[in-house]
Short mmCIF file of C-alpha atoms in Angstrom, two decimals:
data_model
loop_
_atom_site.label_atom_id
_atom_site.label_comp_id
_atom_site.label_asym_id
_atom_site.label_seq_id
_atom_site.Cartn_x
_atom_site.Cartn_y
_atom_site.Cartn_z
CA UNK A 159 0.00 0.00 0.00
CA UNK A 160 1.17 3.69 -0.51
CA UNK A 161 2.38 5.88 1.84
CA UNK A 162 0.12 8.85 1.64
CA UNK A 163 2.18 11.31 3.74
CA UNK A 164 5.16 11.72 0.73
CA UNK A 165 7.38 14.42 -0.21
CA UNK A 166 6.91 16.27 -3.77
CA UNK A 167 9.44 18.83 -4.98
CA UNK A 168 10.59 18.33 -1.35
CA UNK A 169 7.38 19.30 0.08
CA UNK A 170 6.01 17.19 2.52
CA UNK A 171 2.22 15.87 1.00
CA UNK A 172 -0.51 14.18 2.39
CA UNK A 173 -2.67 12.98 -0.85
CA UNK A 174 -1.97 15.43 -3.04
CA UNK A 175 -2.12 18.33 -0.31
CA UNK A 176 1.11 20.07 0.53
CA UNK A 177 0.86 19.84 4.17
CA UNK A 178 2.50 23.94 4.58
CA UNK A 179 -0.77 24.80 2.99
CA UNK A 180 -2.94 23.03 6.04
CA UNK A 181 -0.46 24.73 8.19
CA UNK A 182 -1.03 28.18 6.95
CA UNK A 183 -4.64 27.59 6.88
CA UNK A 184 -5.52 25.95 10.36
CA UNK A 185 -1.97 26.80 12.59
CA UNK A 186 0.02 23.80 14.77
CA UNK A 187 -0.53 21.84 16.15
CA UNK A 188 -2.66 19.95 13.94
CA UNK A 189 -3.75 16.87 13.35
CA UNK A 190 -4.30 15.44 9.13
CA UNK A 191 -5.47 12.07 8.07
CA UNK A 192 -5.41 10.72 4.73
CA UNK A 193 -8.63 9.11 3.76
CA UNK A 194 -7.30 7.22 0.94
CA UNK A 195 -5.05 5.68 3.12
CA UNK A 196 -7.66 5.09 5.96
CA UNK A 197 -10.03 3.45 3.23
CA UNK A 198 -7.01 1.32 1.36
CA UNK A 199 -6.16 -0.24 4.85
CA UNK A 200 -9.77 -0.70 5.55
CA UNK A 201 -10.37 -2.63 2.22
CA UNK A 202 -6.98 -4.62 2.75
CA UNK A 203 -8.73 -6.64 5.06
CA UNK A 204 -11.86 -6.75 4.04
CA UNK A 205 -11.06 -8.24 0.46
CA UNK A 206 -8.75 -10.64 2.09
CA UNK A 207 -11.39 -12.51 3.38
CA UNK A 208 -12.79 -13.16 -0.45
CA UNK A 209 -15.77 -15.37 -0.17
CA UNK A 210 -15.48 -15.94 3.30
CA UNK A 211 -18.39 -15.21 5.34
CA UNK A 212 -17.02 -12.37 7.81
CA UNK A 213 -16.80 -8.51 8.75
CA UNK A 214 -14.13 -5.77 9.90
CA UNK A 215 -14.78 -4.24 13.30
CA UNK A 216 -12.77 -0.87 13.01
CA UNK A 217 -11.62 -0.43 16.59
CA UNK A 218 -12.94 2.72 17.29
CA UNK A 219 -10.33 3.49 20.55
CA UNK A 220 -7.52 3.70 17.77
CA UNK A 221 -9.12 7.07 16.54
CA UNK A 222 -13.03 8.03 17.03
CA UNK A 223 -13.14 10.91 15.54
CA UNK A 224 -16.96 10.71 13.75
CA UNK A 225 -15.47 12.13 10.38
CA UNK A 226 -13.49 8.72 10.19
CA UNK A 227 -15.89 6.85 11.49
CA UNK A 228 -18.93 7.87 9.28
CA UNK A 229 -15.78 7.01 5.84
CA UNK A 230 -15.32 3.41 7.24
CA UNK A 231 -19.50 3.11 7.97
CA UNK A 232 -19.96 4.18 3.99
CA UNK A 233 -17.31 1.34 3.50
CA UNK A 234 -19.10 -1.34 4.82
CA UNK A 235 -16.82 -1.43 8.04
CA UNK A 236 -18.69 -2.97 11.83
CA UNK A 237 -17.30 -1.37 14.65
CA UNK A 238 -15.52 -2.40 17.77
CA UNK A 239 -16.35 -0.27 20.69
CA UNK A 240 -15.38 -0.45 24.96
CA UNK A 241 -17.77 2.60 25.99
CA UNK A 242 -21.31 4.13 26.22
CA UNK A 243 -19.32 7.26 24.41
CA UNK A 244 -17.86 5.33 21.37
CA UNK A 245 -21.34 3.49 20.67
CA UNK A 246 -23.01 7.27 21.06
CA UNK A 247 -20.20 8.35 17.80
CA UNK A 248 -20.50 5.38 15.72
CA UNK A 249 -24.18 5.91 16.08
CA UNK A 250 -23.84 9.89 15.28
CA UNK A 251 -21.62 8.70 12.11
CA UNK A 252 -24.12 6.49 10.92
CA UNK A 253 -22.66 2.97 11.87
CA UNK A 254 -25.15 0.31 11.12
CA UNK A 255 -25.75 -1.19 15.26
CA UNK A 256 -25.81 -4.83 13.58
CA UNK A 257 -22.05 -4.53 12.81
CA UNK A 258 -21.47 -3.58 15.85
CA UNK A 259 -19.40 -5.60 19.12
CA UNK A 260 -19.40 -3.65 22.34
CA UNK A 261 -15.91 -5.36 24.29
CA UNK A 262 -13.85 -4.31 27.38
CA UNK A 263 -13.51 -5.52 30.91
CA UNK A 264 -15.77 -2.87 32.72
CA UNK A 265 -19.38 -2.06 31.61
CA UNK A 266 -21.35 -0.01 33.32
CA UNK A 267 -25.40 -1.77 33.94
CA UNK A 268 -26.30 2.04 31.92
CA UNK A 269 -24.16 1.56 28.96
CA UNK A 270 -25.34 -2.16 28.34
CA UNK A 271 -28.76 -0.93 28.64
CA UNK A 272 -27.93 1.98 26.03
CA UNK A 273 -26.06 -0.75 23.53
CA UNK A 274 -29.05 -3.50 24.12
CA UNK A 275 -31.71 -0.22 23.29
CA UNK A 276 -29.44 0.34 20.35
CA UNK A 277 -29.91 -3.42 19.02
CA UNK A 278 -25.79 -3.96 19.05
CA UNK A 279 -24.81 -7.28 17.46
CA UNK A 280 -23.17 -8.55 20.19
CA UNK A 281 -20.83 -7.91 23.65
CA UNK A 282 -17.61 -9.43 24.12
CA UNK A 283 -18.17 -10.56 27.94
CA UNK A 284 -14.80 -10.79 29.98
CA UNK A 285 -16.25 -12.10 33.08
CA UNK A 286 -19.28 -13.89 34.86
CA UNK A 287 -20.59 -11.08 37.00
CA UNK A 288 -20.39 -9.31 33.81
CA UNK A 289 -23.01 -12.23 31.96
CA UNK A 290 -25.30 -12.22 35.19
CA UNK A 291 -25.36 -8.47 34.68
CA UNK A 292 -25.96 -8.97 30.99
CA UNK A 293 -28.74 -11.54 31.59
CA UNK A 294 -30.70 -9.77 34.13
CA UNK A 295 -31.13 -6.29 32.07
CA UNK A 296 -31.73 -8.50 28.83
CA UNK A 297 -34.10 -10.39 30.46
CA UNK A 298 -36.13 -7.94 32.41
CA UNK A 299 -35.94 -5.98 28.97
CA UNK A 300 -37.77 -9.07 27.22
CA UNK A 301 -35.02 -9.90 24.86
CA UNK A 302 -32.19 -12.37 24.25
CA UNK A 303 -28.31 -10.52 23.34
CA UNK A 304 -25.74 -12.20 21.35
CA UNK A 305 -22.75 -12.91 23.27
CA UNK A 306 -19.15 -13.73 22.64
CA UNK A 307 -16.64 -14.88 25.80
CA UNK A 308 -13.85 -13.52 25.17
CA UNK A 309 -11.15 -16.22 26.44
CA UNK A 310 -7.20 -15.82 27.29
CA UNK A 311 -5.09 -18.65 25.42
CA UNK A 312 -2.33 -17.52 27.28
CA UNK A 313 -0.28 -16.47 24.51
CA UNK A 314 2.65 -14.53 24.95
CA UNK A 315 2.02 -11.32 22.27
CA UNK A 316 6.10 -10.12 22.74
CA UNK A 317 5.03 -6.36 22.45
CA UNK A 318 5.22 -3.47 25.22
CA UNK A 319 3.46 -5.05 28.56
CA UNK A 320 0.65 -2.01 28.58
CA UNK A 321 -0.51 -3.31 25.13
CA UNK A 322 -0.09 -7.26 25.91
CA UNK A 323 -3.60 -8.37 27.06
CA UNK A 324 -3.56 -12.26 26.21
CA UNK A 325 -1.68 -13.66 28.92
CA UNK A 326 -3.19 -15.13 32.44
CA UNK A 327 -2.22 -12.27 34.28
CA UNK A 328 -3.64 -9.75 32.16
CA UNK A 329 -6.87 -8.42 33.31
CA UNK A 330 -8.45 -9.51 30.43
CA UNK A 331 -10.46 -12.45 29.18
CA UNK A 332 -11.28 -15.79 30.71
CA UNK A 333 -8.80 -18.40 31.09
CA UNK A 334 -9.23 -20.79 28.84
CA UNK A 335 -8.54 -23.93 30.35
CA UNK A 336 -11.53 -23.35 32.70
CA UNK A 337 -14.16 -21.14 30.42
CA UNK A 338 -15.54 -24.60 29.33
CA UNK A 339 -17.95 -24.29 32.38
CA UNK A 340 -19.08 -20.62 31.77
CA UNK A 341 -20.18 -21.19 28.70
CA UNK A 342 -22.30 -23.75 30.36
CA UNK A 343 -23.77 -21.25 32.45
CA UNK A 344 -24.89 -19.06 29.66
CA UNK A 345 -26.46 -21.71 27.59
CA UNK A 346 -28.47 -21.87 30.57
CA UNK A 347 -29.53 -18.58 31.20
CA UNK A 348 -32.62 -17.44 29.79
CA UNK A 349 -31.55 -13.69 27.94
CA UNK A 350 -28.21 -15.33 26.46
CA UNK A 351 -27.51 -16.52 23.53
CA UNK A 352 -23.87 -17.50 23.47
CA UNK A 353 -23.08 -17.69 19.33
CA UNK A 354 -19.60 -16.63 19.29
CA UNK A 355 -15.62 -17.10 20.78
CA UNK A 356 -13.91 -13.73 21.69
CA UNK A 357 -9.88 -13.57 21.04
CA UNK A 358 -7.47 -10.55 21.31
CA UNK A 359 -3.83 -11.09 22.40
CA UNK A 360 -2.37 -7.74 22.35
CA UNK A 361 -1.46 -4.96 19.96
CA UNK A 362 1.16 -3.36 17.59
CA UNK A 363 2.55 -7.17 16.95
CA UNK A 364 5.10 -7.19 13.86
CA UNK A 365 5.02 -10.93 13.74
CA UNK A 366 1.66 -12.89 13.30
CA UNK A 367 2.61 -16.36 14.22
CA UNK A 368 1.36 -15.31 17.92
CA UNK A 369 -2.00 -14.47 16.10
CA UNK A 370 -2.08 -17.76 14.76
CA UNK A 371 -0.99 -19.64 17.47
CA UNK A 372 -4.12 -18.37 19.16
CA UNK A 373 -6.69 -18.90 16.41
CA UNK A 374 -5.48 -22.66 16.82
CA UNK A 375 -6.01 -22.75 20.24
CA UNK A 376 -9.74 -20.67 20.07
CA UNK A 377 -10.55 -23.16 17.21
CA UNK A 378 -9.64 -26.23 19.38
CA UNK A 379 -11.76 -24.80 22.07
CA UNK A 380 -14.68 -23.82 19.79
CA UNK A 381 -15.16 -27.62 18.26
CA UNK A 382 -15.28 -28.83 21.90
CA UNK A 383 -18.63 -26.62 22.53
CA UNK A 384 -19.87 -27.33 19.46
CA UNK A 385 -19.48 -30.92 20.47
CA UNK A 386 -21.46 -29.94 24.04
CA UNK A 387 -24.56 -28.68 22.06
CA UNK A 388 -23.47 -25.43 22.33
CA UNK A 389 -24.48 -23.23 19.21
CA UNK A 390 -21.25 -21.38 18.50
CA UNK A 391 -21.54 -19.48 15.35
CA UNK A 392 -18.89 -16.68 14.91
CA UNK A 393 -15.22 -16.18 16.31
CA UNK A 394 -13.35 -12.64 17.43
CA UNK A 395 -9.68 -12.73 16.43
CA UNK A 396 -9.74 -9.31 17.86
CA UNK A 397 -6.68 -7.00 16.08
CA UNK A 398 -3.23 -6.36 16.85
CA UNK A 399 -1.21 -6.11 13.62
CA UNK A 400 1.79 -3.75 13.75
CA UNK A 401 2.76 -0.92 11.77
CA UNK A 402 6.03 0.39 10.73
CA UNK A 403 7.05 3.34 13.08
CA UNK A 404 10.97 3.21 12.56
CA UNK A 405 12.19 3.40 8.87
CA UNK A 406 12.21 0.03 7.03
CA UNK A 407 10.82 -1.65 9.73
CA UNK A 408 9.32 -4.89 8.89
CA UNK A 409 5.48 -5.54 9.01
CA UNK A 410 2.84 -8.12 8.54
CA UNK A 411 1.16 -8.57 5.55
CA UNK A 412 -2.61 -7.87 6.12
CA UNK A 413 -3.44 -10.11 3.35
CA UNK A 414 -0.98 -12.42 4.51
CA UNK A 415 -1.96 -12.89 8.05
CA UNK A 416 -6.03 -13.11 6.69
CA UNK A 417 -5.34 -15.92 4.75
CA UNK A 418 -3.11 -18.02 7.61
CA UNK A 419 -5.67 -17.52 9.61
CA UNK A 420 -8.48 -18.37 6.88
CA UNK A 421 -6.55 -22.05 6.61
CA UNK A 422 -6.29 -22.56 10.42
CA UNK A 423 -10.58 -22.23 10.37
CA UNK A 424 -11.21 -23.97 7.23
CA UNK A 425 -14.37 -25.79 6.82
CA UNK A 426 -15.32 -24.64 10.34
CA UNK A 427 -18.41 -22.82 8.79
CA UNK A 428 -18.24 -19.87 11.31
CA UNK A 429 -18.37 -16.33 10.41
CA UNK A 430 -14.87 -14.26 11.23
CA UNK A 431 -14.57 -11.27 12.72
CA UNK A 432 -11.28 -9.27 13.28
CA UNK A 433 -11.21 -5.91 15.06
CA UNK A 434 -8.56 -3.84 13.78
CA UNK A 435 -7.70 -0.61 14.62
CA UNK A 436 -3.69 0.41 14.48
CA UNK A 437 -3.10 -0.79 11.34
CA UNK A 438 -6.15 1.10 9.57
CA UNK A 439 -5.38 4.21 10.90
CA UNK A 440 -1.91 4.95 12.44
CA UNK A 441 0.56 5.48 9.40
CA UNK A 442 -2.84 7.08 7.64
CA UNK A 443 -1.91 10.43 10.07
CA UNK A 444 0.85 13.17 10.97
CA UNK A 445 0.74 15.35 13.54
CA UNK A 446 1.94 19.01 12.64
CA UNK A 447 3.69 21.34 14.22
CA UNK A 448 6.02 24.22 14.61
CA UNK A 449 9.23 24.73 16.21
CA UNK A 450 9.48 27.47 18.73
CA UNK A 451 13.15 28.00 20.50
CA UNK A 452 16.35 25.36 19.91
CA UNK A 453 18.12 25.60 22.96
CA UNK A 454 21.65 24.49 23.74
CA UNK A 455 22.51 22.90 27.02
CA UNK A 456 26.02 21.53 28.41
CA UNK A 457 24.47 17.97 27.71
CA UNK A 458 22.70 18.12 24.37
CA UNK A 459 20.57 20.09 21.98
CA UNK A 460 16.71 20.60 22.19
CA UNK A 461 14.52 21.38 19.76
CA UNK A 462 10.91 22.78 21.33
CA UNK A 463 7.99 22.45 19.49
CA UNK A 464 4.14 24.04 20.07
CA UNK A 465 2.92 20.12 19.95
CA UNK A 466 3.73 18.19 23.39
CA UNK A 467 2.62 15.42 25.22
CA UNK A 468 -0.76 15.99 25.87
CA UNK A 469 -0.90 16.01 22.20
CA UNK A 470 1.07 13.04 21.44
CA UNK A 471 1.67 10.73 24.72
CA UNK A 472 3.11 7.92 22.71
CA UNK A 473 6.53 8.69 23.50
CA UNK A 474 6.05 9.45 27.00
CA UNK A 475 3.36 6.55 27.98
CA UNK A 476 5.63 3.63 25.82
CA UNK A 477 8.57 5.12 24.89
CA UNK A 478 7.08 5.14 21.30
CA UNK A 479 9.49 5.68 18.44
CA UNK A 480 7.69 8.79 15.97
CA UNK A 481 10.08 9.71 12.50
CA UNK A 482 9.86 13.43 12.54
CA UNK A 483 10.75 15.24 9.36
CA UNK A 484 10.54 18.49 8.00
CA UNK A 485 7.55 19.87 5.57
CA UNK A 486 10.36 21.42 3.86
CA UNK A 487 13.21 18.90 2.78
CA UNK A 488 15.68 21.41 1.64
CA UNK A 489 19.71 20.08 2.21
CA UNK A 490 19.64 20.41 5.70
CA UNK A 491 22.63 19.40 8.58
CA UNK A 492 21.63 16.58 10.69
CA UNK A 493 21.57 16.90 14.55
CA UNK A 494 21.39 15.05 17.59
CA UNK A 495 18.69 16.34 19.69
CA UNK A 496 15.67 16.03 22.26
CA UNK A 497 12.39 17.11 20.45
CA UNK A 498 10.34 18.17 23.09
CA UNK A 499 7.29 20.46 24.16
CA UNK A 500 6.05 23.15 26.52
CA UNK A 501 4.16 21.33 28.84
CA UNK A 502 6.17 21.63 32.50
CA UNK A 503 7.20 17.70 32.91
CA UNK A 504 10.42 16.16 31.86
CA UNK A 505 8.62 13.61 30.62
CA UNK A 506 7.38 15.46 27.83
CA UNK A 507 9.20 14.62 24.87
CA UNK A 508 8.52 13.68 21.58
CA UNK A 509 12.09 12.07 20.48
CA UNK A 510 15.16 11.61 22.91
CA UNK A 511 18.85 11.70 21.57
CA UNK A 512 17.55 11.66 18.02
CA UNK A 513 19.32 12.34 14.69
CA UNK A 514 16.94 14.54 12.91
CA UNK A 515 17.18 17.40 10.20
CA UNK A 516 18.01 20.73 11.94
CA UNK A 517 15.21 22.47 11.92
CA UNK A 518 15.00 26.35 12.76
CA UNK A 519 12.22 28.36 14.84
CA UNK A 520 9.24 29.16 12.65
CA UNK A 521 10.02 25.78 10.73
CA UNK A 522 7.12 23.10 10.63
CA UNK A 523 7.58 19.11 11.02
CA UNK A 524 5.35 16.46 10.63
CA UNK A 525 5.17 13.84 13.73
CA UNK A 526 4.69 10.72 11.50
CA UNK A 527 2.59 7.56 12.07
CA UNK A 528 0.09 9.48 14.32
CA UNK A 529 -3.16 8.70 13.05
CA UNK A 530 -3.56 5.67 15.81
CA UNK A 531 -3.72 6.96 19.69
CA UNK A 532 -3.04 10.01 18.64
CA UNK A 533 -5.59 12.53 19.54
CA UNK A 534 -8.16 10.23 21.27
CA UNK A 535 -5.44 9.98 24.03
CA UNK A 536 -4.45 13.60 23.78
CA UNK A 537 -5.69 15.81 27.04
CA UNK A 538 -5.84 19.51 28.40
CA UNK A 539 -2.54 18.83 30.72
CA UNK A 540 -1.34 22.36 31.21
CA UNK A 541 -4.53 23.69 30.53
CA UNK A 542 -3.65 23.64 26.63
CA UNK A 543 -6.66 23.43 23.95
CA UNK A 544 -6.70 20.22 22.16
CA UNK A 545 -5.44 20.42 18.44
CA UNK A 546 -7.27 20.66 14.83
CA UNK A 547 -8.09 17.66 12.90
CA UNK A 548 -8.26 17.74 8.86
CA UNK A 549 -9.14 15.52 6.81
CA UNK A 550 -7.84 15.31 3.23
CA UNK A 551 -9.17 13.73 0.02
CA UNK A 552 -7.34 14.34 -2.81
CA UNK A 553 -6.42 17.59 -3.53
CA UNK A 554 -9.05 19.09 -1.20
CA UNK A 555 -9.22 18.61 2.96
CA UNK A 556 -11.53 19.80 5.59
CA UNK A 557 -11.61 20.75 9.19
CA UNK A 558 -13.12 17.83 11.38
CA UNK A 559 -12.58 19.13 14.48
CA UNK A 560 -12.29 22.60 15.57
CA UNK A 561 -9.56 23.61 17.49
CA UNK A 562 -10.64 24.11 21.07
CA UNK A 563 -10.75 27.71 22.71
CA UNK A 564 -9.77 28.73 25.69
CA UNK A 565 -13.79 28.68 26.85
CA UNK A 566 -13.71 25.23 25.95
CA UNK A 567 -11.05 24.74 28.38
CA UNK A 568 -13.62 25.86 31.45
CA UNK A 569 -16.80 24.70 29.86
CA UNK A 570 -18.83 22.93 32.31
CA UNK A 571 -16.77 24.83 35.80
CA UNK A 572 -18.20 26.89 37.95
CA UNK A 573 -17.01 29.47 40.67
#
């Protein structure tokens, strides 16, 4: 697939959009997404599948923003949601409520009884108190809900431990070895209907064999309760494919990993779902902005721009590795520096001891590979308004979110 963030006559595009022209227009920082590439990534998957009965839950924690939303809901996508809030913008985009699968470990009794109102597909249950919870508003509601368990095969996932969820001391899932006997249970209660296996290891993985390893396992575990009576009729593989955030790095093959997977479940007869998020979305956006001072220390150089972490809090929360590159690519020194922001932590960096073009105050970059937990985790640390979004087709783009005022910032207080 193409990169859509490219340089042209050294100008840094997005599309067909030189990006200086969004920065101009809307100021830093500023977040731009490239539907093209959203929609190529999205379609990756689906096709994959080919005949296969199945359907693409974009996960909508990766970036909610309804613009993006309401372009994969015009695709065909389902959605993957874990809040009251994310059903309430898939619903404002126009997602269709059949395609989509509420998951996470904590539901609140009011959002299950806003997703059952809103005829959801199904909920990816993580725990028993959880199904008696789900049972007793479905029942006194007079209808049945579609349920998936979503079990831990206890496969390690090798990426960074806050993003590793399929192991048994995760707080995710049920184990396995003993969910035999809950799905037991909610055969037997009277508002379930338990028609589906729930799997999700973990997330940003740049090797799929751990994916596969626990489609076997799911698989082995879904022929058993088929075997009990039990009417299992779709299985999760949740998400979790990687993306390339260093230079050359080496990524799965969306394609590829589809049809492993599609051989492991052969002949099964069940409907596939996968829940991608990251790897529709993340190298699909850049996060703009300008530099404001270089400073020179004993120890090192640093390079301050007007984006920081409460835009971006990749870096700081995993250590994340972001390319940053100029929107201008003239000849340029290279320098080792700290590319940080204004917010009053140390931890607020966006690059440490990195070789980078030397860039000059009033100079924009482009934070690459931003388009995934990007501005959904983004906050008003500092009391700082939260950035622009743009979306761009083509040769045209278009605010999709305002940047926020300094009202905004109080909205809701009181003296």
């Amino acid at each position: 697939m193409i990169n859509p963030f490219r340089y042209q006559d050294q100008i840094l595009h997005c599309e067909n959009v030189p990006l200086p022209r969004v920065v101009e227009e809307y100021g830093t920082p500023v977040y731009v997404y490239s539907a093209q590439g959203i929609l190529d990534r999205y379609q990756a998957y689906d096709s994959a599948f080919g005949d296969t009965p199945h359907r693409v839950c974009f996960a909508v924690k990766a970036n909610s923003n309804i613009a993006i939303l309401k372009l994969l809901a015009d695709a065909g996508a389902g959605f993957d949601i874990v809040s009251g809030g994310e059903l309430f913008r898939v619903l404002k985009a126009g997602g269709d409520p059949e395609k989509i699968v509420f998951s996470g470990v904590g539901k609140t009794a009011e959002e299950i009884e806003y997703a059952i109102d809103s005829n959801i597909h199904s909920f990816n249950c993580e725990s028993e108190p959880e199904l008696d919870l789900l049972n007793e508003i479905a029942e006194r509601r007079g209808v049945k809900v579609r349920v998936a368990l979503r079990v831990n095969p206890d496969v390690d996932a090798s990426t960074h431990p806050y993003i590793s969820t399929g192991l048994r001391d995760h707080k995710f899932g049920l184990d396995i070895e003993t969910v035999e006997s809950i799905y037991q249970k909610a055969n037997a209660l009277p508002a379930i209907l338990p028609e589906g296996v729930s799997c999700h290891i973990g997330s940003q993985l740049l090797d799929h064999s751990p994916l596969l390893e626990s489609v076997q396992k799911v698989l082995q575990l879904i022929r058993k309760l088929q075997s009990q009576g039990l009417p299992i009729r779709h299985l999760d593989l949740g998400g979790g494919l990687g993306v390339a955030y260093h230079p050359g790095q080496q990524t799965p093959s969306i394609h590829d990993y589809i049809q492993e997977a599609l051989k492991v479940v052969a002949g099964s007869g069940l409907q596939i779902m996968v829940e991608p998020g990251r790897s529709i979305v993340a190298e699909s956006g850049a996060l703009l902005s300008r530099v404001i001072y270089r400073k020179q220390s004993p120890q090192k150089e640093f390079v301050i721009l007007d984006a920081a972490m409460n835009d971006l809090i990749r870096p700081s929360l995993y250590s994340a590795h972001h390319e940053i590159v100029p929107l201008v690519n003239t000849d340029r020194a290279v320098q080792k520096a700290d590319i940080v922001g204004p917010v009053c932590e140390t931890g607020d960096f966006l690059a440490r001891d990195r070789e980078v073009a030397t860039m000059n105050p009033g100079e924009a970059a482009a934070i690459l590979t931003s388009g995934a937990y990007g501005f959904v985790l983004s906050s008003n640390y500092n009391s700082r308004p939260r950035a622009t979004e743009v979306l761009v087709h083509g040769s045209e783009f278009r605010v999709i979110r305002q940047r926020e005022t300094l009202d905004d910032l109080i909205r809701g207080e009181s003296l």
